[in-house]
Structure formats: structure tokens, C-alpha cells
PDB file of C-alpha atoms in Angstrom:
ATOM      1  CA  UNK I   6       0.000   0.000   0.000  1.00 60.00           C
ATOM      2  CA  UNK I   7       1.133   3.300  -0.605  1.00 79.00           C
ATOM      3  CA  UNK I   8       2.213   5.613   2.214  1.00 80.00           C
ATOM      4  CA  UNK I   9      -0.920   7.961   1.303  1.00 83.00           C
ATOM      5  CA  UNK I  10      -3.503   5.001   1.296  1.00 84.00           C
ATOM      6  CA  UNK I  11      -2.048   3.902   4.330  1.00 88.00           C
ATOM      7  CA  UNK I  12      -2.055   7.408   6.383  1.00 90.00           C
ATOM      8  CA  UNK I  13      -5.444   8.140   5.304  1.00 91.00           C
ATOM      9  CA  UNK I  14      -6.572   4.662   5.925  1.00 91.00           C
ATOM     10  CA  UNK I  15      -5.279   4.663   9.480  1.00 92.00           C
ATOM     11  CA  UNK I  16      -6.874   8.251  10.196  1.00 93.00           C
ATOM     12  CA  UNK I  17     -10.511   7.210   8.775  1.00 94.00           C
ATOM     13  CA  UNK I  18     -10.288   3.997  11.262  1.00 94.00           C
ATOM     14  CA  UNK I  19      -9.060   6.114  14.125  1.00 94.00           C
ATOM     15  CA  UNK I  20     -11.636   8.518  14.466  1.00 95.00           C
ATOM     16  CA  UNK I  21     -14.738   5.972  12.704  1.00 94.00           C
ATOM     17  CA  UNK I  22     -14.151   3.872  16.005  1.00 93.00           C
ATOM     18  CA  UNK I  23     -13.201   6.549  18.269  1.00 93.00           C
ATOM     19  CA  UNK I  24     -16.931   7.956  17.138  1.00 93.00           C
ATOM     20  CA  UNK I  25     -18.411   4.050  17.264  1.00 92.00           C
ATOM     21  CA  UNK I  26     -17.308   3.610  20.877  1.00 90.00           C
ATOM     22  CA  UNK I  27     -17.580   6.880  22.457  1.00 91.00           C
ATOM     23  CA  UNK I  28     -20.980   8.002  20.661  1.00 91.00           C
ATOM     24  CA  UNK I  29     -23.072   5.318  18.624  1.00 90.00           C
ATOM     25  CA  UNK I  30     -22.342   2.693  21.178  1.00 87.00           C
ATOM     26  CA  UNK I  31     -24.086   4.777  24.307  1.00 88.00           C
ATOM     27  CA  UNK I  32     -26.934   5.936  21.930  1.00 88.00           C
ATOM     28  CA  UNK I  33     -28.384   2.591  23.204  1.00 85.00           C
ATOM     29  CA  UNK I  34     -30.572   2.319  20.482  1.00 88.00           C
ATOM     30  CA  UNK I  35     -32.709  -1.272  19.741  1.00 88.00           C
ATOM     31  CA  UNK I  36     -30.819  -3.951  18.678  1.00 84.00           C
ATOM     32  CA  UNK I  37     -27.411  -4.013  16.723  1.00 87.00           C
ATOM     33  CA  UNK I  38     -25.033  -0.791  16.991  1.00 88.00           C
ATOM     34  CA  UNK I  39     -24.252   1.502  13.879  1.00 91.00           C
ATOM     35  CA  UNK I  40     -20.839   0.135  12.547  1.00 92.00           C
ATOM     36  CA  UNK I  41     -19.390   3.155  11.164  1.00 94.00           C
ATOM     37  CA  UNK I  42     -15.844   1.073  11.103  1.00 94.00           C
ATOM     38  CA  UNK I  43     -17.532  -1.164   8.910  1.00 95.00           C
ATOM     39  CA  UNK I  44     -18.880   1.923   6.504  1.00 95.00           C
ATOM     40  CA  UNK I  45     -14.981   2.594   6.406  1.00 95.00           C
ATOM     41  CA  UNK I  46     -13.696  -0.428   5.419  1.00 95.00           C
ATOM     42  CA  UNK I  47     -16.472  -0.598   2.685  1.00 94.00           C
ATOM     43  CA  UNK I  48     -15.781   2.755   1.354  1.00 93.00           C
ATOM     44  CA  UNK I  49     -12.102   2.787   1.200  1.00 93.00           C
ATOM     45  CA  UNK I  50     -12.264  -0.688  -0.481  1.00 93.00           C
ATOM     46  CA  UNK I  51     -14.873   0.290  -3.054  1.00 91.00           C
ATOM     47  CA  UNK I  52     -11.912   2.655  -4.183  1.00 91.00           C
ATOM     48  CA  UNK I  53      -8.635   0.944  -3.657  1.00 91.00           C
ATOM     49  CA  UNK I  54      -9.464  -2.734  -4.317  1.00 90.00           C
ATOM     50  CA  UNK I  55      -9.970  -5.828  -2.112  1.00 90.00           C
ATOM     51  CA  UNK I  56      -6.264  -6.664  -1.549  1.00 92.00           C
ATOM     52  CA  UNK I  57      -6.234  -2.932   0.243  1.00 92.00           C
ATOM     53  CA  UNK I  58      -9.836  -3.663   1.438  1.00 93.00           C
ATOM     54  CA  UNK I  59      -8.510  -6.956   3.202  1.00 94.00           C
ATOM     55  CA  UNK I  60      -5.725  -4.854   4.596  1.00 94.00           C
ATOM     56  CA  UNK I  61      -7.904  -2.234   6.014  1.00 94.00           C
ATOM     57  CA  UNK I  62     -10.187  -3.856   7.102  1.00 94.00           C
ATOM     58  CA  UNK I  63      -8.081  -6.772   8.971  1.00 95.00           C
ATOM     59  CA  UNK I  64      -6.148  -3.942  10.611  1.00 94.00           C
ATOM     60  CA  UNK I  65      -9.757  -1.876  11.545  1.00 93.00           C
ATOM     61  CA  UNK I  66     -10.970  -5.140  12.539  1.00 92.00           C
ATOM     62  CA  UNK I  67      -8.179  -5.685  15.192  1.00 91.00           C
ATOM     63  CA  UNK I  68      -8.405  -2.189  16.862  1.00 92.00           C
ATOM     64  CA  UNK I  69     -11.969  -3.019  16.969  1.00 89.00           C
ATOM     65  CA  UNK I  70     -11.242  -5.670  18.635  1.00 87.00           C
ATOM     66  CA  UNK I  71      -8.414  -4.201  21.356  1.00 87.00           C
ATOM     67  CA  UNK I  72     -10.644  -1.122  21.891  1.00 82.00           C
ATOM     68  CA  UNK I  73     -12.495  -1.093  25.131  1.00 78.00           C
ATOM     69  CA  UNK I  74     -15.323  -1.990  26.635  1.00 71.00           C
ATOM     70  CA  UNK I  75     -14.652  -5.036  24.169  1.00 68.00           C
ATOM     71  CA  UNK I  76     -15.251  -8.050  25.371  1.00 67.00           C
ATOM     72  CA  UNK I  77     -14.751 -10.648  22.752  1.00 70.00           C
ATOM     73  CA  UNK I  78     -11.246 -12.821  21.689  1.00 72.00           C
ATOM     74  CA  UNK I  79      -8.985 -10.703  19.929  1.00 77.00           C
ATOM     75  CA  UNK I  80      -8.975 -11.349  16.071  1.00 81.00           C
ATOM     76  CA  UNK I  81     -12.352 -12.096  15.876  1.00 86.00           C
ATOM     77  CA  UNK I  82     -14.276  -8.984  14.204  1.00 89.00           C
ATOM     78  CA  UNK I  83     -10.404  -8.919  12.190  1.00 91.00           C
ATOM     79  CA  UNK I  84     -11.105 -11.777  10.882  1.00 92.00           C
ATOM     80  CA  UNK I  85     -14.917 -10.547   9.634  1.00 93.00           C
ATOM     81  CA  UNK I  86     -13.256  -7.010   8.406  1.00 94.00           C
ATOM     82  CA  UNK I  87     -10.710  -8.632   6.422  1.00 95.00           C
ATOM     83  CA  UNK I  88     -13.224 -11.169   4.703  1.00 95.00           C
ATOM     84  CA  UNK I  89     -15.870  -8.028   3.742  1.00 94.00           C
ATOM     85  CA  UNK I  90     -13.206  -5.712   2.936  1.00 94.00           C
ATOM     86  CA  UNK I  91     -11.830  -8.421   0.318  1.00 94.00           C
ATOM     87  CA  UNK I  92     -15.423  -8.739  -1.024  1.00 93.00           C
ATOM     88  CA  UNK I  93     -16.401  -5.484  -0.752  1.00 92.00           C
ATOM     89  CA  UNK I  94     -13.029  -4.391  -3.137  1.00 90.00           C
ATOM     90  CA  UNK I  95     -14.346  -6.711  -5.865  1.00 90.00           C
ATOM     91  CA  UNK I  96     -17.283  -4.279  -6.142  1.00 83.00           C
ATOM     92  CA  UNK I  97     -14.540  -1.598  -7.081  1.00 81.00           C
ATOM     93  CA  UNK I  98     -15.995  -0.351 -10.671  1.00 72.00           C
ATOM     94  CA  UNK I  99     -13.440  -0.327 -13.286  1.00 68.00           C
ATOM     95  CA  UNK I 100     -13.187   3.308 -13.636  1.00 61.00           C
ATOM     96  CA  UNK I 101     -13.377   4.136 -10.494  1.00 55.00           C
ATOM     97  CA  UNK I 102     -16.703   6.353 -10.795  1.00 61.00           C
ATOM     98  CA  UNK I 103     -19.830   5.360  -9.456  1.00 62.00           C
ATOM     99  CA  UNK I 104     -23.084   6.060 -11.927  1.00 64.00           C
ATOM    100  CA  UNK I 105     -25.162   5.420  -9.129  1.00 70.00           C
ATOM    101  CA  UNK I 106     -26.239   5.011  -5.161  1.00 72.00           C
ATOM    102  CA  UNK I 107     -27.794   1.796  -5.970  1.00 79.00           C
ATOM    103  CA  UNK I 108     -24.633  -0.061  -5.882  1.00 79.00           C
ATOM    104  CA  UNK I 109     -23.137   1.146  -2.874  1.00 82.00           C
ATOM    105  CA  UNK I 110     -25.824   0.790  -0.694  1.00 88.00           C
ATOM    106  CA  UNK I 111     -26.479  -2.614  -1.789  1.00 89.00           C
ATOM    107  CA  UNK I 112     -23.121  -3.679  -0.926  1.00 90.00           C
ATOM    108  CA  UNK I 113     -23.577  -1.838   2.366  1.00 92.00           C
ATOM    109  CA  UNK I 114     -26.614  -3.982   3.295  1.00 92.00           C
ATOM    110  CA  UNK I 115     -25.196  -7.137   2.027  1.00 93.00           C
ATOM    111  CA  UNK I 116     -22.099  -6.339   4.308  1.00 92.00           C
ATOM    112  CA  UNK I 117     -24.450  -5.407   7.217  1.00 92.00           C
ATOM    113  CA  UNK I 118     -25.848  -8.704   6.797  1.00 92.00           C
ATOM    114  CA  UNK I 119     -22.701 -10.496   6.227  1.00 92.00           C
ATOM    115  CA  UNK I 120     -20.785  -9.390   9.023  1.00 91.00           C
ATOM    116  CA  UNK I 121     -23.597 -10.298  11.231  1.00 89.00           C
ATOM    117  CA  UNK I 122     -23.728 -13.258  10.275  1.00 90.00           C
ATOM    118  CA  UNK I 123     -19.659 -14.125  10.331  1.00 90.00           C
ATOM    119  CA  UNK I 124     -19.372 -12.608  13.751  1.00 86.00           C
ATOM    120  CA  UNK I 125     -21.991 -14.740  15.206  1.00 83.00           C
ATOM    121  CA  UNK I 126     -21.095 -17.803  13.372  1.00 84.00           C
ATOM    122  CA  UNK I 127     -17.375 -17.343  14.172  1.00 81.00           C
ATOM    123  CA  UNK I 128     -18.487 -16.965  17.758  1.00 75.00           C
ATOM    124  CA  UNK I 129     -20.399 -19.942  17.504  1.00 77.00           C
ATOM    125  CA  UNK I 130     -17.190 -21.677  16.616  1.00 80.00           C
ATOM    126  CA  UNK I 131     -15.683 -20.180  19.945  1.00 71.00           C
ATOM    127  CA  UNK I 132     -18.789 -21.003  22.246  1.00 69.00           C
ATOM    128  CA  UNK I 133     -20.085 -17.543  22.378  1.00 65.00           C
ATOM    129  CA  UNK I 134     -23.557 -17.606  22.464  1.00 59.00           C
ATOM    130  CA  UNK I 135     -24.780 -13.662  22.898  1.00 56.00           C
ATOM    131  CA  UNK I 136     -26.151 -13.489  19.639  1.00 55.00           C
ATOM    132  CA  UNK I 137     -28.505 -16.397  20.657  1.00 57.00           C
ATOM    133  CA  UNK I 138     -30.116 -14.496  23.589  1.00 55.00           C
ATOM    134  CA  UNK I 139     -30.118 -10.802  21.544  1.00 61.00           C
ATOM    135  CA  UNK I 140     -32.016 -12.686  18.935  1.00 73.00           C
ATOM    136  CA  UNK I 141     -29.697 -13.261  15.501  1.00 79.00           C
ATOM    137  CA  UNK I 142     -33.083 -12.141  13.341  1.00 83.00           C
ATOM    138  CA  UNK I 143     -33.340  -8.786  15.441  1.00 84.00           C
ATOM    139  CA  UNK I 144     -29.968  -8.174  14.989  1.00 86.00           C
ATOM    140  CA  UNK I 145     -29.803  -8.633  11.446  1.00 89.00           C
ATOM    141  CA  UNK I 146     -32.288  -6.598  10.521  1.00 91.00           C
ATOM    142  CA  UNK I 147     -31.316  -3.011  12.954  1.00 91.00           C
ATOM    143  CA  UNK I 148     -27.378  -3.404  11.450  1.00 90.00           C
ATOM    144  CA  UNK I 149     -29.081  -3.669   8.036  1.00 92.00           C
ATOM    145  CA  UNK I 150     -31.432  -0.292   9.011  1.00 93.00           C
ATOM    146  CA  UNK I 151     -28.569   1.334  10.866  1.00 92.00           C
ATOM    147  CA  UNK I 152     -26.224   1.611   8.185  1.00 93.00           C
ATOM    148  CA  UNK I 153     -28.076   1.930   5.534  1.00 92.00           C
ATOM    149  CA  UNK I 154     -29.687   5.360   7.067  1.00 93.00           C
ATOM    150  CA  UNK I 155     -25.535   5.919   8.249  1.00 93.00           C
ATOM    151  CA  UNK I 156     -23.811   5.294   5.209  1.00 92.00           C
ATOM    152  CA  UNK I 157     -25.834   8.387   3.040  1.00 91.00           C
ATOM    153  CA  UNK I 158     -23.577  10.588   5.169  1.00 92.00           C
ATOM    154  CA  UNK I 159     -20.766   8.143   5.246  1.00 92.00           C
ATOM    155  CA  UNK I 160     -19.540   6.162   2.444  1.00 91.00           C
ATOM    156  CA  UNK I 161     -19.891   9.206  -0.200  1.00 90.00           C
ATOM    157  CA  UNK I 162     -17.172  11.547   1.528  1.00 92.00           C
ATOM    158  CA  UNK I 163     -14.867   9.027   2.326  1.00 92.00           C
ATOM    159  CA  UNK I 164     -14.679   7.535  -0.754  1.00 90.00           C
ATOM    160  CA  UNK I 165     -14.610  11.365  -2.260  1.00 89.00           C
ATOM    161  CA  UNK I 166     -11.553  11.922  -0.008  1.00 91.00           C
ATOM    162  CA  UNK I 167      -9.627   8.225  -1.185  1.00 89.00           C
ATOM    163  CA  UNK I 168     -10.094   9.025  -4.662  1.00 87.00           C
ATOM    164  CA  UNK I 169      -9.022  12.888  -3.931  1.00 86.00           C
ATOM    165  CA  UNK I 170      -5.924  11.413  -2.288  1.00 82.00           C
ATOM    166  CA  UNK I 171      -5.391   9.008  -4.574  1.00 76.00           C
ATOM    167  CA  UNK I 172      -5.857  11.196  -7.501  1.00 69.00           C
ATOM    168  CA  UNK I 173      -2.332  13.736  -6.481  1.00 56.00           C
ATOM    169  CA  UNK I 174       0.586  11.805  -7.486  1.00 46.00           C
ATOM    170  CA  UNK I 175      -1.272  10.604 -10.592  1.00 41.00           C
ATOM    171  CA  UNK I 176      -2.499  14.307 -11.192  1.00 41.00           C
ATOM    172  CA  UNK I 177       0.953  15.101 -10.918  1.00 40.00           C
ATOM    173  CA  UNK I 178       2.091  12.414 -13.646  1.00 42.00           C
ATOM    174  CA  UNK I 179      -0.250  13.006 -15.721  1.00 41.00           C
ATOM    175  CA  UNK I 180       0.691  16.584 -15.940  1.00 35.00           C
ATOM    176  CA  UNK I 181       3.833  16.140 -16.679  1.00 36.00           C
ATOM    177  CA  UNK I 182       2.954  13.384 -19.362  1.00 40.00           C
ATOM    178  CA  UNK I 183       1.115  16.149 -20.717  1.00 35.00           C
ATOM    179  CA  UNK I 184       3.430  18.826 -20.637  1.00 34.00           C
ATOM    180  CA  UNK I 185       6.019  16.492 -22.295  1.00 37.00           C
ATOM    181  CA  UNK I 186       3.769  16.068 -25.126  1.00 38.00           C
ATOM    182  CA  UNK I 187       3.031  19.473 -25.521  1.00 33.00           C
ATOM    183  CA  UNK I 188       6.429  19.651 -25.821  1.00 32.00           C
ATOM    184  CA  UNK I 189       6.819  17.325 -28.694  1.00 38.00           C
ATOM    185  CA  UNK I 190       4.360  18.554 -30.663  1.00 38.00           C
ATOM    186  CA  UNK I 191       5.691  21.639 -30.168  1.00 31.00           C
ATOM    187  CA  UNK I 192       9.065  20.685 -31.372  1.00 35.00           C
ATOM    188  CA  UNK I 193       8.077  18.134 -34.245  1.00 41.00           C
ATOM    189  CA  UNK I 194       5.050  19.867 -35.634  1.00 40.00           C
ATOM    190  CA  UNK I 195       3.948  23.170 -34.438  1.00 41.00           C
ATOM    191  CA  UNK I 196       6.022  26.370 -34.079  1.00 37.00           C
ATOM    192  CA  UNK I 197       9.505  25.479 -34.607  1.00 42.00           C
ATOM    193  CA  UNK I 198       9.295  23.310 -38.060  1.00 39.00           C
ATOM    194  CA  UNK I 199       6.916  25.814 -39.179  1.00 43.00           C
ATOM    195  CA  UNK I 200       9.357  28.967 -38.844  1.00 40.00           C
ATOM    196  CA  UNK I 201      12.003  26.990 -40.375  1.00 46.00           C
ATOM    197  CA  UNK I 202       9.967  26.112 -43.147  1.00 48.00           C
ATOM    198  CA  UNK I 203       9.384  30.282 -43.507  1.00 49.00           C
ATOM    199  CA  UNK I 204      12.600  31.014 -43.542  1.00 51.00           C
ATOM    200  CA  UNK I 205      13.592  28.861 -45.916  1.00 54.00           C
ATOM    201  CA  UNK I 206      10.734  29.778 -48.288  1.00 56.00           C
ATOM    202  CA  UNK I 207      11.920  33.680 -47.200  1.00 55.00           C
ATOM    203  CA  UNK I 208      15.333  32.621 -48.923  1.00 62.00           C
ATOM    204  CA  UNK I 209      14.321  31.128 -51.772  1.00 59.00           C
ATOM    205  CA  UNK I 210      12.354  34.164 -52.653  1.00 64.00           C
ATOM    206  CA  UNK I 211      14.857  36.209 -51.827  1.00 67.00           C
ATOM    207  CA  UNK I 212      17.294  34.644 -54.394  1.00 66.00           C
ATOM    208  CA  UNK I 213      14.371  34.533 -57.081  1.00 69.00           C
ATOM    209  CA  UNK I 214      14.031  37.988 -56.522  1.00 69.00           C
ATOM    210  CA  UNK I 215      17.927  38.565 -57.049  1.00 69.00           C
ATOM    211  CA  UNK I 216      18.160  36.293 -60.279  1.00 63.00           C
ATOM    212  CA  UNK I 217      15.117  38.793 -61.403  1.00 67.00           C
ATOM    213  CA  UNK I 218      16.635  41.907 -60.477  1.00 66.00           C
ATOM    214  CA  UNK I 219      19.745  40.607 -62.307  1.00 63.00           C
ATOM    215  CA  UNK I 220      18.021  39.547 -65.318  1.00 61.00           C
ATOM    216  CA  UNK I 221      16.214  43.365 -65.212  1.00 60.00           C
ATOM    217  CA  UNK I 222      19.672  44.845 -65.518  1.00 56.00           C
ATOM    218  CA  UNK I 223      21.373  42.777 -67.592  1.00 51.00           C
ATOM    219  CA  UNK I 224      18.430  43.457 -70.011  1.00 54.00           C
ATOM    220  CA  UNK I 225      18.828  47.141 -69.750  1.00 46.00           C
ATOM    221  CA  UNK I 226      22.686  47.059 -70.690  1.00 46.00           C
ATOM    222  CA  UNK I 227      21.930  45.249 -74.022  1.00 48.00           C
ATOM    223  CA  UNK I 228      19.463  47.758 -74.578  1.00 48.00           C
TER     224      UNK I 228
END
């Protein structure tokens, strides 16, 4: 990853789950908790790819998981960043331009889902059994709602400020590409060629002019 990607990257994740734990989490609303972390991940992977989406989101995963009041085995929600980061990056369009919202937030509800669903089954696998007594249906369906009505205000400015970031050095190339090739054309077609060419044509009338004016007076002896 580039050192850009990655300061970005590490500033978006800093303050998403500063905002996660210290706000959304003590809203206390119904159900699941807005995962603006996750919004993140999906946003800066729906610009630079899911091999940087796995990064991303394995490392947002982890400080997830580290950050207090956590109280789940470290790796865990890494594990389910990393997987929907990679999936979400295959969603990357090929241009990098979205023509529409309709993509985005359908790969914001199908991660929603997804991650619901890997956390609890990869709890399962541990013997962790919360999501059994929240209610896995009920929980599925508020992280769905949450950030969907989140991600509106979310996913659009980060991925604005990736592809602004991302966009410098390659600005930068491409305008001195350009300016090279105005060069060249300058050189091999335009101005310079072009004022050779005139003077040369300048001296060959010139000299025509001289064998006339020669011709004129030679004329006028004889006479």
C-alpha cells in the first residue's frame, strides 16, 4: 500500500471507532449498533481494491477488537473485516466512478448482513452464544437499518476523499505526461518546423528575386 492510502486509511479507522465507541455505542438504540468502522472499510475498499480492502479492514478489525469496553477474543471482528473488505473491493468499478447510489448501498446492506452473520457464526465456533439471547433475526435486521440510514452521510465523503488522495501523485504524472507532449508537438510539428519552413521559403524568394533583379539589368545594358 502506498504511504498515502495507508495514512489516510489509518486516520478514517481512528476517528470511525473513536466515534463508534464513544458516541453510537451509548446511543443505546434497539438492537445491533451503527458500525461506522464497517462503513470505512467498505468505502475505502470500493476505491482501492480488495487486496487494500482486506488490509484495512483486517487492521480496523483488530483495533476493533483491542478497543475497550470489548469483550470478545482478539482477532475475531479482524477476521470478519478482512473477509468483507476483500469482497467489498471486488465491487470496485473499473473506472473508479460510481453512476449510481444503488450499488453502494447494496453492498452496504449485504455487508451489514454479512458481518452479522460471520461474527456470530465465528463466535459460535468459539462457544459464544450472545447473539442467541439478543435474537440473531433482530440483529440482522437493525445493522441492516442502521447503516443503511448511516452510510448516506458516510460512504460518499470518504470515498470522495480516497479518490481525492489518490488522484495527487497521478495528477501530478499526468501533468507532466502532458506537458512532455506538448512539448513534442511543439518541437516536431507546431512552431519550430513551421518557422524553419518560412525562412527557408523567405530565402528562396529572396534569391528569385535577385536572379530577377539581375536579369532586369542585364536586359537594360543590351538595350
Amino acid at each position: 500500500m502506498r504511504f498515502n492510502r495507508m495514512l489516510l486509511s489509518a486516520t478514517l479507522v481512528v476517528v470511525a471507532l473513536v466515534i463508534q465507541v464513544s458516541v453510537l455505542a451509548r446511543l443505546h438504540l434497539p438492537g445491533a449498533v451503527p458500525d461506522l468502522v464497517l462503513l470505512t472499510v467498505l468505502a475505502l475498499a470500493m476505491v482501492y481494491g480488495h487486496v487494500s480492502g482486506a488490509l484495512i479492514g483486517f487492521g480496523a478489525g483488530l483495533l476493533a477488537d483491542l478497543a475497550p469496553p470489548a469483550d470478545h477474543a482478539a482477532g475475531r471482528y479482524a477476521l470478519v473485516l478482512c473477509v468483507i473488505g476483500y469482497l467489498a473491493g471486488l465491487a470496485k468499478p473499473e473506472n473508479g466512478q460510481l453512476k449510481s447510489a444503488t450499488g453502494p448501498m447494496t453492498v452496504v446492506v449485504a455487508a451489514a448482513v454479512g458481518s452479522t452473520l460471520l461474527y456470530a457464526g465465528v463466535g459460535a465456533l468459539v462457544g459464544d452464544t450472545a447473539a442467541r439471547h439478543v435474537g440473531l433475526g433482530s440483529l440482522l435486521f437493525t445493522a441492516a437499518l442502521y447503516d443503511l440510514l448511516l452510510a448516506p452521510f458516510v460512504v460518499p465523503v470518504l470515498m470522495a476523499l480516497a479518490r481525492r488522495a489518490e488522484s495527487n501523485p497521478l495528477s501530478e504524472t499526468s501533468t507532466t505526461a502532458t506537458a512532455a507532449d506538448v512539448s513534442a508537438g511543439w518541437l516536431s510539428s507546431g512552431t519550430g518546423l513551421r518557422i524553419g519552413r518560412q525562412r527557408g521559403g523567405l530565402r528562396v524568394k529572396a534569391a528569385k528575386a535577385r536572379v530577377a533583379r539581375a536579369g532586369r539589368i542585364k536586359g537594360v545594358k543590351r538595350l
